[in-house]
Each structure stands twice: as C-alpha cells, then as structure tokens.
mmCIF file of C-alpha atoms and ligand atoms in Angstrom:
data_model
loop_
_atom_site.group_PDB
_atom_site.id
_atom_site.type_symbol
_atom_site.label_atom_id
_atom_site.label_comp_id
_atom_site.label_asym_id
_atom_site.label_seq_id
_atom_site.Cartn_x
_atom_site.Cartn_y
_atom_site.Cartn_z
ATOM 1 C CA UNK A 1 20.873 -23.074 -93.834
ATOM 2 C CA UNK A 2 18.821 -26.334 -93.882
ATOM 3 C CA UNK A 3 21.748 -28.471 -94.697
ATOM 4 C CA UNK A 4 20.488 -31.758 -93.259
ATOM 5 C CA UNK A 5 16.878 -31.447 -91.979
ATOM 6 C CA UNK A 6 15.571 -34.411 -90.070
ATOM 7 C CA UNK A 7 12.086 -35.659 -90.700
ATOM 8 C CA UNK A 8 10.516 -37.803 -87.863
ATOM 9 C CA UNK A 9 7.538 -38.597 -85.852
ATOM 10 C CA UNK A 10 7.456 -36.434 -82.682
ATOM 11 C CA UNK A 11 7.677 -37.832 -79.093
ATOM 12 C CA UNK A 12 6.111 -36.567 -75.934
ATOM 13 C CA UNK A 13 9.031 -34.419 -74.916
ATOM 14 C CA UNK A 14 8.492 -32.494 -78.288
ATOM 15 C CA UNK A 15 5.278 -31.043 -77.194
ATOM 16 C CA UNK A 16 6.462 -27.384 -76.794
ATOM 17 C CA UNK A 17 8.248 -27.484 -80.204
ATOM 18 C CA UNK A 18 5.099 -28.948 -81.754
ATOM 19 C CA UNK A 19 2.995 -26.130 -80.388
ATOM 20 C CA UNK A 20 5.455 -23.418 -81.286
ATOM 21 C CA UNK A 21 4.334 -22.981 -84.956
ATOM 22 C CA UNK A 22 1.590 -20.344 -85.797
ATOM 23 C CA UNK A 23 0.070 -19.432 -89.141
ATOM 24 C CA UNK A 24 -2.251 -16.720 -90.428
ATOM 25 C CA UNK A 25 -2.945 -18.652 -93.709
ATOM 26 C CA UNK A 26 -6.779 -19.207 -93.956
ATOM 27 C CA UNK A 27 -6.725 -23.028 -93.831
ATOM 28 C CA UNK A 28 -7.967 -25.523 -91.163
ATOM 29 C CA UNK A 29 -5.304 -25.584 -88.585
ATOM 30 C CA UNK A 30 -4.468 -27.354 -85.332
ATOM 31 C CA UNK A 31 -3.865 -24.498 -82.926
ATOM 32 C CA UNK A 32 -2.395 -25.194 -79.411
ATOM 33 C CA UNK A 33 -5.880 -25.399 -77.938
ATOM 34 C CA UNK A 34 -7.102 -27.764 -80.453
ATOM 35 C CA UNK A 35 -3.973 -29.757 -80.479
ATOM 36 C CA UNK A 36 -3.943 -30.185 -76.614
ATOM 37 C CA UNK A 37 -7.666 -31.011 -76.634
ATOM 38 C CA UNK A 38 -7.255 -33.734 -79.255
ATOM 39 C CA UNK A 39 -4.101 -35.073 -77.636
ATOM 40 C CA UNK A 40 -6.262 -35.478 -74.559
ATOM 41 C CA UNK A 41 -8.961 -37.490 -76.251
ATOM 42 C CA UNK A 42 -6.555 -39.675 -78.172
ATOM 43 C CA UNK A 43 -7.523 -38.113 -81.621
ATOM 44 C CA UNK A 44 -3.822 -36.702 -82.019
ATOM 45 C CA UNK A 45 -0.747 -38.549 -80.808
ATOM 46 C CA UNK A 46 2.834 -37.599 -80.794
ATOM 47 C CA UNK A 47 3.672 -40.582 -82.960
ATOM 48 C CA UNK A 48 1.122 -39.317 -85.607
ATOM 49 C CA UNK A 49 2.517 -35.912 -85.607
ATOM 50 C CA UNK A 50 5.602 -35.552 -87.775
ATOM 51 C CA UNK A 51 8.047 -32.741 -87.627
ATOM 52 C CA UNK A 52 11.125 -31.497 -89.624
ATOM 53 C CA UNK A 53 13.990 -29.745 -87.766
ATOM 54 C CA UNK A 54 17.153 -28.117 -88.861
ATOM 55 C CA UNK A 55 20.632 -28.830 -87.564
ATOM 56 C CA UNK A 56 19.898 -26.518 -84.615
ATOM 57 C CA UNK A 57 16.747 -28.284 -83.645
ATOM 58 C CA UNK A 58 14.417 -25.467 -84.917
ATOM 59 C CA UNK A 59 11.068 -26.513 -86.216
ATOM 60 C CA UNK A 60 10.809 -26.214 -90.014
ATOM 61 C CA UNK A 61 7.662 -28.165 -90.731
ATOM 62 C CA UNK A 62 4.858 -30.099 -88.949
ATOM 63 C CA UNK A 63 2.118 -32.436 -90.098
ATOM 64 C CA UNK A 64 -0.724 -33.693 -87.881
ATOM 65 C CA UNK A 65 -2.760 -36.863 -88.542
ATOM 66 C CA UNK A 66 -5.959 -37.791 -86.729
ATOM 67 C CA UNK A 67 -7.027 -41.279 -85.581
ATOM 68 C CA UNK A 68 -10.009 -42.889 -83.825
ATOM 69 C CA UNK A 69 -8.936 -43.025 -80.161
ATOM 70 C CA UNK A 70 -9.118 -46.874 -80.129
ATOM 71 C CA UNK A 71 -7.217 -47.462 -83.370
ATOM 72 C CA UNK A 72 -3.401 -47.314 -84.077
ATOM 73 C CA UNK A 73 -3.917 -46.263 -87.601
ATOM 74 C CA UNK A 74 -3.860 -42.634 -88.520
ATOM 75 C CA UNK A 75 -7.143 -42.044 -90.495
ATOM 76 C CA UNK A 76 -6.790 -38.481 -91.872
ATOM 77 C CA UNK A 77 -4.172 -35.687 -92.105
ATOM 78 C CA UNK A 78 -5.495 -32.604 -90.553
ATOM 79 C CA UNK A 79 -2.956 -29.986 -91.277
ATOM 80 C CA UNK A 80 0.485 -29.234 -92.593
ATOM 81 C CA UNK A 81 2.796 -26.306 -91.872
ATOM 82 C CA UNK A 82 6.034 -25.267 -93.279
ATOM 83 C CA UNK A 83 8.135 -22.262 -91.888
ATOM 84 C CA UNK A 84 7.783 -19.377 -94.290
ATOM 85 C CA UNK A 85 11.453 -19.109 -94.523
ATOM 86 C CA UNK A 86 11.887 -22.469 -96.010
ATOM 87 C CA UNK A 87 12.640 -21.622 -99.776
ATOM 88 C CA UNK A 88 10.762 -24.611 -101.445
ATOM 89 C CA UNK A 89 7.662 -25.180 -99.388
ATOM 90 C CA UNK A 90 6.327 -27.640 -101.839
ATOM 91 C CA UNK A 91 9.295 -29.865 -102.028
ATOM 92 C CA UNK A 92 9.875 -29.645 -98.172
ATOM 93 C CA UNK A 93 6.335 -30.533 -97.388
ATOM 94 C CA UNK A 94 6.401 -33.291 -99.767
ATOM 95 C CA UNK A 95 9.523 -34.750 -98.110
ATOM 96 C CA UNK A 96 7.811 -34.593 -94.737
ATOM 97 C CA UNK A 97 4.659 -36.291 -95.934
ATOM 98 C CA UNK A 98 6.674 -38.709 -97.992
ATOM 99 C CA UNK A 99 8.697 -39.723 -94.850
ATOM 100 C CA UNK A 100 5.471 -40.247 -92.928
ATOM 101 C CA UNK A 101 3.806 -42.131 -95.676
ATOM 102 C CA UNK A 102 6.732 -44.482 -96.020
ATOM 103 C CA UNK A 103 6.499 -45.174 -92.308
ATOM 104 C CA UNK A 104 2.713 -45.833 -92.600
ATOM 105 C CA UNK A 105 3.269 -48.286 -95.505
ATOM 106 C CA UNK A 106 6.044 -50.105 -93.546
ATOM 107 C CA UNK A 107 3.520 -50.491 -90.525
ATOM 108 C CA UNK A 108 1.369 -52.345 -93.078
ATOM 109 C CA UNK A 109 -1.302 -49.833 -93.938
ATOM 110 C CA UNK A 110 -1.918 -50.211 -97.607
ATOM 111 C CA UNK A 111 -4.016 -47.126 -98.065
ATOM 112 C CA UNK A 112 -2.427 -43.719 -97.278
ATOM 113 C CA UNK A 113 -4.596 -41.519 -94.928
ATOM 114 C CA UNK A 114 -6.568 -38.984 -96.775
ATOM 115 C CA UNK A 115 -5.999 -35.253 -96.188
ATOM 116 C CA UNK A 116 -8.897 -33.357 -95.138
ATOM 117 C CA UNK A 117 -8.958 -29.441 -95.596
ATOM 118 C CA UNK A 118 -11.874 -27.510 -94.163
ATOM 119 C CA UNK A 119 -13.009 -24.473 -96.301
ATOM 120 C CA UNK A 120 -15.656 -21.903 -96.550
ATOM 121 C CA UNK A 121 -18.282 -22.577 -99.222
ATOM 122 C CA UNK A 122 -16.893 -19.534 -101.358
ATOM 123 C CA UNK A 123 -13.199 -20.885 -101.120
ATOM 124 C CA UNK A 124 -12.801 -20.707 -104.897
ATOM 125 C CA UNK A 125 -13.309 -16.978 -104.887
ATOM 126 C CA UNK A 126 -10.707 -15.999 -102.150
ATOM 127 C CA UNK A 127 -7.071 -15.358 -103.259
ATOM 128 C CA UNK A 128 -5.791 -15.840 -99.784
ATOM 129 C CA UNK A 129 -7.184 -19.274 -99.614
ATOM 130 C CA UNK A 130 -6.052 -20.035 -103.163
ATOM 131 C CA UNK A 131 -2.504 -19.198 -102.027
ATOM 132 C CA UNK A 132 -2.597 -21.237 -98.830
ATOM 133 C CA UNK A 133 -3.962 -24.190 -100.853
ATOM 134 C CA UNK A 134 -1.646 -23.946 -103.816
ATOM 135 C CA UNK A 135 1.574 -25.263 -102.261
ATOM 136 C CA UNK A 136 -0.237 -27.777 -100.011
ATOM 137 C CA UNK A 137 -2.040 -29.329 -102.921
ATOM 138 C CA UNK A 138 1.178 -29.475 -104.970
ATOM 139 C CA UNK A 139 2.963 -31.138 -101.936
ATOM 140 C CA UNK A 140 0.100 -33.590 -101.499
ATOM 141 C CA UNK A 141 0.165 -34.688 -105.159
ATOM 142 C CA UNK A 142 3.997 -35.164 -104.930
ATOM 143 C CA UNK A 143 3.615 -37.249 -101.819
ATOM 144 C CA UNK A 144 1.078 -39.700 -103.448
ATOM 145 C CA UNK A 145 -2.242 -37.985 -102.645
ATOM 146 C CA UNK A 146 -3.294 -37.482 -106.293
ATOM 147 C CA UNK A 147 -7.137 -37.909 -105.934
ATOM 148 C CA UNK A 148 -9.269 -34.828 -105.144
ATOM 149 C CA UNK A 149 -12.787 -34.757 -103.943
ATOM 150 C CA UNK A 150 -15.125 -32.083 -102.585
ATOM 151 C CA UNK A 151 -17.550 -32.967 -99.770
ATOM 152 C CA UNK A 152 -20.256 -30.399 -98.807
ATOM 153 C CA UNK A 153 -20.799 -29.930 -95.139
ATOM 154 C CA UNK A 154 -24.138 -29.477 -93.776
ATOM 155 C CA UNK A 155 -25.733 -28.741 -90.346
ATOM 156 C CA UNK A 156 -28.997 -28.577 -88.689
ATOM 157 C CA UNK A 157 -29.585 -26.442 -85.588
ATOM 158 C CA UNK A 158 -32.698 -26.269 -83.557
ATOM 159 C CA UNK A 159 -34.112 -23.078 -85.183
ATOM 160 C CA UNK A 160 -34.403 -25.106 -88.442
ATOM 161 C CA UNK A 161 -37.617 -27.134 -89.079
ATOM 162 C CA UNK A 162 -38.222 -30.616 -87.726
ATOM 163 C CA UNK A 163 -40.369 -32.464 -90.400
ATOM 164 C CA UNK A 164 -43.511 -34.332 -89.260
ATOM 165 C CA UNK A 165 -43.583 -37.973 -90.032
ATOM 166 C CA UNK A 166 -45.661 -38.393 -93.267
ATOM 167 C CA UNK A 167 -46.562 -42.070 -92.635
ATOM 168 C CA UNK A 168 -45.237 -43.044 -96.102
ATOM 169 C CA UNK A 169 -42.618 -45.184 -94.391
ATOM 170 C CA UNK A 170 -42.629 -47.399 -91.325
ATOM 171 C CA UNK A 171 -39.268 -47.685 -89.437
ATOM 172 C CA UNK A 172 -38.123 -50.731 -87.429
ATOM 173 C CA UNK A 173 -35.100 -51.696 -85.450
ATOM 174 C CA UNK A 174 -33.080 -54.680 -86.713
ATOM 175 C CA UNK A 175 -30.542 -56.231 -84.478
ATOM 176 C CA UNK A 176 -28.978 -58.676 -87.058
ATOM 177 C CA UNK A 177 -25.871 -57.091 -88.629
ATOM 178 C CA UNK A 178 -26.096 -59.503 -91.528
ATOM 179 C CA UNK A 179 -29.318 -57.815 -92.740
ATOM 180 C CA UNK A 180 -27.519 -54.457 -92.738
ATOM 181 C CA UNK A 181 -24.576 -55.944 -94.598
ATOM 182 C CA UNK A 182 -26.997 -57.071 -97.307
ATOM 183 C CA UNK A 183 -28.574 -53.567 -97.454
ATOM 184 C CA UNK A 184 -25.178 -51.843 -97.550
ATOM 185 C CA UNK A 185 -24.426 -54.169 -100.583
ATOM 186 C CA UNK A 186 -27.750 -53.380 -102.258
ATOM 187 C CA UNK A 187 -27.641 -49.529 -101.722
ATOM 188 C CA UNK A 188 -23.973 -49.339 -102.968
ATOM 189 C CA UNK A 189 -25.238 -50.202 -106.390
ATOM 190 C CA UNK A 190 -25.328 -47.094 -108.515
ATOM 191 C CA UNK A 191 -24.191 -44.943 -105.503
ATOM 192 C CA UNK A 192 -22.736 -41.494 -106.507
ATOM 193 C CA UNK A 193 -20.771 -41.444 -103.248
ATOM 194 C CA UNK A 194 -16.965 -41.463 -104.008
ATOM 195 C CA UNK A 195 -15.961 -43.578 -101.002
ATOM 196 C CA UNK A 196 -18.447 -46.163 -101.774
ATOM 197 C CA UNK A 197 -17.426 -46.383 -105.311
ATOM 198 C CA UNK A 198 -13.708 -46.724 -104.454
ATOM 199 C CA UNK A 199 -14.406 -49.242 -101.837
ATOM 200 C CA UNK A 200 -16.587 -51.198 -104.412
ATOM 201 C CA UNK A 201 -13.594 -51.294 -106.785
ATOM 202 C CA UNK A 202 -10.938 -52.150 -104.080
ATOM 203 C CA UNK A 203 -13.024 -54.822 -102.096
ATOM 204 C CA UNK A 204 -15.847 -56.001 -104.276
ATOM 205 C CA UNK A 205 -19.550 -55.826 -103.348
ATOM 206 C CA UNK A 206 -19.320 -58.002 -100.209
ATOM 207 C CA UNK A 207 -16.034 -56.574 -99.024
ATOM 208 C CA UNK A 208 -17.296 -53.004 -99.225
ATOM 209 C CA UNK A 209 -20.500 -53.957 -97.360
ATOM 210 C CA UNK A 210 -18.625 -55.591 -94.444
ATOM 211 C CA UNK A 211 -16.148 -52.583 -94.462
ATOM 212 C CA UNK A 212 -19.128 -50.243 -94.127
ATOM 213 C CA UNK A 213 -20.622 -52.257 -91.372
ATOM 214 C CA UNK A 214 -17.236 -52.150 -89.514
ATOM 215 C CA UNK A 215 -16.669 -48.349 -89.907
ATOM 216 C CA UNK A 216 -20.270 -47.523 -88.849
ATOM 217 C CA UNK A 217 -19.864 -49.713 -85.835
ATOM 218 C CA UNK A 218 -16.737 -47.842 -84.919
ATOM 219 C CA UNK A 219 -18.622 -44.585 -84.793
ATOM 220 C CA UNK A 220 -19.686 -43.319 -81.291
ATOM 221 C CA UNK A 221 -23.430 -43.680 -82.231
ATOM 222 C CA UNK A 222 -25.397 -46.611 -80.630
ATOM 223 C CA UNK A 223 -26.113 -49.573 -82.858
ATOM 224 C CA UNK A 224 -29.711 -49.617 -81.524
ATOM 225 C CA UNK A 225 -30.340 -46.278 -83.484
ATOM 226 C CA UNK A 226 -30.063 -47.964 -86.776
ATOM 227 C CA UNK A 227 -33.559 -48.636 -88.444
ATOM 228 C CA UNK A 228 -34.815 -50.285 -91.518
ATOM 229 C CA UNK A 229 -37.499 -48.441 -93.506
ATOM 230 C CA UNK A 230 -40.556 -50.216 -95.060
ATOM 231 C CA UNK A 231 -43.640 -49.137 -97.134
ATOM 232 C CA UNK A 232 -46.741 -49.649 -95.079
ATOM 233 C CA UNK A 233 -47.294 -52.707 -97.226
ATOM 234 C CA UNK A 234 -44.093 -54.098 -95.917
ATOM 235 C CA UNK A 235 -41.675 -53.542 -98.873
ATOM 236 C CA UNK A 236 -38.249 -52.845 -97.826
ATOM 237 C CA UNK A 237 -37.129 -49.209 -98.878
ATOM 238 C CA UNK A 238 -33.802 -48.616 -97.254
ATOM 239 C CA UNK A 239 -32.214 -47.781 -93.832
ATOM 240 C CA UNK A 240 -31.391 -44.901 -91.533
ATOM 241 C CA UNK A 241 -28.198 -44.967 -89.514
ATOM 242 C CA UNK A 242 -28.081 -41.726 -87.356
ATOM 243 C CA UNK A 243 -24.862 -41.649 -85.468
ATOM 244 C CA UNK A 244 -22.373 -39.358 -83.867
ATOM 245 C CA UNK A 245 -18.682 -38.419 -84.081
ATOM 246 C CA UNK A 246 -16.416 -36.660 -81.536
ATOM 247 C CA UNK A 247 -18.200 -33.280 -82.532
ATOM 248 C CA UNK A 248 -21.687 -34.721 -81.577
ATOM 249 C CA UNK A 249 -24.715 -36.065 -83.432
ATOM 250 C CA UNK A 250 -24.368 -36.716 -87.240
ATOM 251 C CA UNK A 251 -26.751 -37.905 -89.936
ATOM 252 C CA UNK A 252 -24.414 -40.858 -90.375
ATOM 253 C CA UNK A 253 -25.681 -42.866 -93.320
ATOM 254 C CA UNK A 254 -28.955 -43.491 -95.119
ATOM 255 C CA UNK A 255 -29.725 -45.418 -98.297
ATOM 256 C CA UNK A 256 -32.520 -46.378 -100.672
ATOM 257 C CA UNK A 257 -32.396 -49.668 -102.492
ATOM 258 C CA UNK A 258 -32.165 -49.096 -106.182
ATOM 259 C CA UNK A 259 -35.575 -50.192 -107.359
ATOM 260 C CA UNK A 260 -37.097 -47.652 -104.830
ATOM 261 C CA UNK A 261 -35.041 -44.623 -106.007
ATOM 262 C CA UNK A 262 -36.592 -41.531 -107.397
ATOM 263 C CA UNK A 263 -39.848 -41.508 -105.358
ATOM 264 C CA UNK A 264 -38.609 -39.071 -102.724
ATOM 265 C CA UNK A 265 -37.910 -41.702 -100.107
ATOM 266 C CA UNK A 266 -34.522 -40.063 -99.180
ATOM 267 C CA UNK A 267 -36.512 -37.048 -97.782
ATOM 268 C CA UNK A 268 -38.343 -39.351 -95.488
ATOM 269 C CA UNK A 269 -35.298 -41.065 -94.362
ATOM 270 C CA UNK A 270 -33.333 -37.734 -93.565
ATOM 271 C CA UNK A 271 -36.616 -36.538 -91.801
ATOM 272 C CA UNK A 272 -36.578 -39.539 -89.628
ATOM 273 C CA UNK A 273 -32.899 -38.983 -88.630
ATOM 274 C CA UNK A 274 -33.584 -35.330 -88.034
ATOM 275 C CA UNK A 275 -36.575 -36.113 -85.798
ATOM 276 C CA UNK A 276 -34.592 -38.787 -83.890
ATOM 277 C CA UNK A 277 -31.632 -36.491 -83.061
ATOM 278 C CA UNK A 278 -33.947 -33.350 -82.399
ATOM 279 C CA UNK A 279 -36.101 -35.457 -79.956
ATOM 280 C CA UNK A 280 -32.942 -36.350 -78.012
ATOM 281 C CA UNK A 281 -32.218 -32.713 -77.553
ATOM 282 C CA UNK A 282 -29.460 -32.263 -80.209
ATOM 283 C CA UNK A 283 -28.032 -28.854 -80.423
ATOM 284 C CA UNK A 284 -26.496 -29.613 -83.939
ATOM 285 C CA UNK A 285 -26.690 -32.311 -86.373
ATOM 286 C CA UNK A 286 -23.658 -32.502 -88.737
ATOM 287 C CA UNK A 287 -23.705 -34.136 -92.184
ATOM 288 C CA UNK A 288 -21.375 -34.519 -95.239
ATOM 289 C CA UNK A 289 -22.137 -35.561 -98.710
ATOM 290 C CA UNK A 290 -20.018 -35.588 -102.002
ATOM 291 C CA UNK A 291 -20.694 -32.592 -104.277
ATOM 292 C CA UNK A 292 -21.241 -35.108 -107.020
ATOM 293 C CA UNK A 293 -23.873 -36.930 -105.034
ATOM 294 C CA UNK A 294 -26.461 -34.538 -106.296
ATOM 295 C CA UNK A 295 -29.575 -36.335 -105.228
ATOM 296 C CA UNK A 296 -28.315 -36.436 -101.574
ATOM 297 C CA UNK A 297 -27.061 -32.831 -101.554
ATOM 298 C CA UNK A 298 -30.549 -31.695 -102.934
ATOM 299 C CA UNK A 299 -32.165 -33.766 -100.221
ATOM 300 C CA UNK A 300 -30.080 -31.751 -97.555
ATOM 301 C CA UNK A 301 -31.137 -28.492 -99.297
ATOM 302 C CA UNK A 302 -34.791 -29.315 -99.335
ATOM 303 C CA UNK A 303 -34.679 -30.317 -95.632
ATOM 304 C CA UNK A 304 -33.294 -26.856 -94.740
ATOM 305 C CA UNK A 305 -29.844 -28.094 -93.666
ATOM 306 C CA UNK A 306 -27.241 -25.305 -94.051
ATOM 307 C CA UNK A 307 -24.217 -25.714 -96.125
ATOM 308 C CA UNK A 308 -21.735 -24.114 -93.966
ATOM 309 C CA UNK A 309 -18.463 -25.354 -95.478
ATOM 310 C CA UNK A 310 -16.610 -27.712 -97.708
ATOM 311 C CA UNK A 311 -14.267 -30.514 -96.852
ATOM 312 C CA UNK A 312 -11.671 -30.908 -99.610
ATOM 313 C CA UNK A 313 -10.475 -34.562 -99.466
ATOM 314 C CA UNK A 314 -7.097 -35.368 -100.995
ATOM 315 C CA UNK A 315 -6.799 -39.245 -101.563
ATOM 316 C CA UNK A 316 -4.261 -41.690 -102.798
HETATM 317 C C1 COA B 1 -28.897 -40.715 -102.509
HETATM 318 C C2 COA B 1 -30.118 -41.604 -102.361
HETATM 319 C C3 COA B 1 -30.365 -41.751 -100.878
HETATM 320 C C4 COA B 1 -31.378 -40.832 -102.993
HETATM 321 O O1 COA B 1 -32.414 -41.452 -102.710
HETATM 322 P P1 COA B 1 -33.779 -41.326 -103.547
HETATM 323 O O2 COA B 1 -35.007 -41.735 -102.557
HETATM 324 O O3 COA B 1 -33.793 -42.000 -104.795
HETATM 325 O O4 COA B 1 -33.835 -39.741 -103.678
HETATM 326 P P2 COA B 1 -34.910 -38.926 -104.603
HETATM 327 O O5 COA B 1 -36.158 -39.673 -104.712
HETATM 328 O O6 COA B 1 -34.914 -37.593 -103.997
HETATM 329 O O7 COA B 1 -34.173 -38.880 -105.919
HETATM 330 C C5 COA B 1 -33.886 -37.603 -106.563
HETATM 331 C C6 COA B 1 -33.471 -37.811 -107.988
HETATM 332 O O8 COA B 1 -32.234 -38.346 -108.087
HETATM 333 C C7 COA B 1 -32.261 -39.644 -108.835
HETATM 334 N N1 COA B 1 -31.294 -40.565 -108.208
HETATM 335 C C8 COA B 1 -31.326 -40.798 -106.920
HETATM 336 N N2 COA B 1 -30.376 -41.802 -106.688
HETATM 337 C C9 COA B 1 -29.490 -41.794 -107.795
HETATM 338 C C10 COA B 1 -28.285 -42.421 -108.153
HETATM 339 N N3 COA B 1 -27.702 -43.172 -107.258
HETATM 340 N N4 COA B 1 -27.884 -42.196 -109.368
HETATM 341 C C11 COA B 1 -28.415 -41.385 -110.173
HETATM 342 N N5 COA B 1 -29.662 -40.783 -109.972
HETATM 343 C C12 COA B 1 -30.205 -41.027 -108.727
HETATM 344 C C13 COA B 1 -33.661 -40.094 -108.728
HETATM 345 O O9 COA B 1 -33.814 -40.974 -109.886
HETATM 346 C C14 COA B 1 -34.281 -38.727 -108.841
HETATM 347 O O10 COA B 1 -34.349 -38.367 -110.159
HETATM 348 P P3 COA B 1 -35.747 -37.656 -110.602
HETATM 349 O O11 COA B 1 -36.075 -36.444 -109.792
HETATM 350 O O12 COA B 1 -35.423 -37.174 -111.997
HETATM 351 O O13 COA B 1 -36.707 -38.756 -110.652
HETATM 352 C C15 COA B 1 -30.008 -42.924 -103.061
HETATM 353 O O14 COA B 1 -29.516 -42.726 -104.343
HETATM 354 C C16 COA B 1 -28.935 -43.796 -102.414
HETATM 355 O O15 COA B 1 -29.345 -44.562 -101.600
HETATM 356 N N6 COA B 1 -27.720 -43.810 -102.737
HETATM 357 C C17 COA B 1 -26.704 -44.598 -102.303
HETATM 358 C C18 COA B 1 -26.341 -44.319 -100.817
HETATM 359 C C19 COA B 1 -25.944 -42.897 -100.743
HETATM 360 O O16 COA B 1 -25.474 -42.210 -101.496
HETATM 361 N N7 COA B 1 -26.367 -42.354 -99.412
HETATM 362 C C20 COA B 1 -26.078 -40.982 -99.043
HETATM 363 C C21 COA B 1 -24.638 -41.034 -98.526
HETATM 364 S S1 COA B 1 -24.259 -39.485 -97.721
#
C-alpha cells in the first residue's frame, strides 16, 4: 500500500494537508489552531514541518519542529504523528525523523534538535499515555535521540504568595555582560542541571558561559531585568535572571556561586524574581527545572509554585 512513501519538508501550498491529521492520543499536539498561531508568529514554518505521503499524495506522517522566530535553526521537535493504518509506526516515524535529521546535519547544525513531550505529573500511571509514548520513544531512539531527561514544569499564579524581601540579600543591576559570563562560569560548577552539564562537556567552562549568555539574550525578557545579588556586606552571592518566552513571564535562570550554596540563598533569589514579575502584574510565571536538580525543585516547592506538568526531553 505504501510502496514508495516520500519524506520531505512541507511547503506553503501543503498547509491543508499539514492540518488534516488529528489524534486522540494523550500527548502534546499541534492542533490546527496551535499550528496556525505558531505559523503566524514564526515559531513554526513550512520548512520545519516534515511530512510523509503515499503514492496518491495522502498524508502518512507529520513532524513539527519549533524555532525562535529570528533564527533559521529548528530548536525543538514539538510533535510527531503517524497515520494509524501505517503498519510499523516506529519504523515509519524513525524514517521521517531520520530524513529530517539528515537535512539538519547537512545544513550544518551539529546538534540534533531535542524532542519535547509535555505530560501530566502522573504520566507514569496512565496506560493511554504509556501507549502513546511507547512508539514515539522507540522512534526517537532509532533516529538518534537516545538521551532522556525529565523536567518539572512549575507555575506561579496571583493567588499564590509573593514573599516579602528579607533583607538577607541586596540586588543591583549590572550592565556589563562580561560579569555575567564570569558568574555563569562559576555557577555552572557542580550544577545539577543537565543542559549545563552537557554544555560544559561539549564547550568547556568558558564556552558554556558564553553560550548561556547568548541564549539568555535571545529570550524575549529585557536585559535590564538581570540583577546581581550581594550580602549586605558586599559579598557576591549569585544572580537573578527573570525573563519571558512566547508564553509570558518565566523565572528564567538563577544561580548561587559554589561557596555560598547550602545557606538558603536560592529561596531569596527565587523570591526576588517572583516579586519582580508580580509587581509588573504577571498573571502567570512559568518555570522548569530538571527532576535531578533536587535543590532547585525543592526551592520551587517551598515557594509554593505548582508542579502542573512534566516536560520529557529526548536528546541526542
Ligand atoms: C540550585 C541552586 C540555585 C541552589 O542554591 P542554594 O542556595 O545552595 O540552595 P539551598 O541553600 O536551598 O540548598 C539546598 C540543599 O542543596 C544542596 N545543594 C545546593 N546546590 C547543590 C549542588 N549543585 N549540588 C549538590 N547539592 C547542592 C545544598 O548544599 C543544600 O543541602 P543541605 O540542605 O543539606 O545543606 C545552586 O545549586 C546553583 O546555583 N546551581 C547551579 C545553577 C542552577 O542549577 N540553577 C537553577 C537552574 S533552573
């Protein structure tokens, strides 16, 4: 039936075809509303949406990557669909992803985009979720995404507390990017954050600090929001980097230098970020941290942030 399927990036004229697939599987999913909205803001593009068709032009599979609007490079895979009548969903999805990965590599992107799957906190106990994940995880692995990481998704909303400033720390703006590069370098030491650890391995201490600066600068938050944190005696403790993404305000990034860890300063830094966004009228503050970054997850729990979901990240 699927004698010679074709695997290719879509073009503008394919829009109806791209929007024609539906699913009732309980996984994060680009439905027509989301797809059109993201197409409108540049997050999705025809060229970053890969499709498979049979000889008659019918849609057999679709994979949608997301990118920063100002970047050519697809940053994360959002969703994969394979028509239920395709006999080997794993193999077929792996062929579609493999074809796209080859094209990404040919374009000079050394690292494959991660695949981000958005799940409920209790996803492990739900058989329908397990079934939807099973073939996707197998296909991801076959197409080169062999790493797996769980990020806890948190949110603050206005009915939750806004902590008072305790006075244990003093916050000051710092316009010099080089000071932040040095702090990113120091706080990466002993970090339990998977991204930071992998970037350290890949780029070395200075390289990861510069990459962190670049990616923080790319976020839609203002550079002037970034603050350094000192003790009242003037000793540097860390930084707060409240920011935003396309969904609104986010905690962004915070760090405590190694010699100041274990004194509860993370609570002060998160408190400062919460106060900052709340004072600007935020309706929601989003945040993510690795399940393995236990001190940070505990800090969100203590601050009353709600763990409303999990982001399962599949990496190269
Ligand atoms: C996560 C982080 C902000 C915690 O800061 P902190 O001020 O030390 O937090 P706490 O004082 O609440 O520490 C809680 C406990 O975790 C321990 N801990 C903190 N960071 C740790 C680390 N990187 N590795 C191992 N243990 C750590 C502390 O020693 C403390 O243990 P204790 O209660 O037995 O004394 C800090 O480790 C850090 O800057 N990490 C790197 C950057 C990072 O991960 N940022 C968050 C990204 S989302």
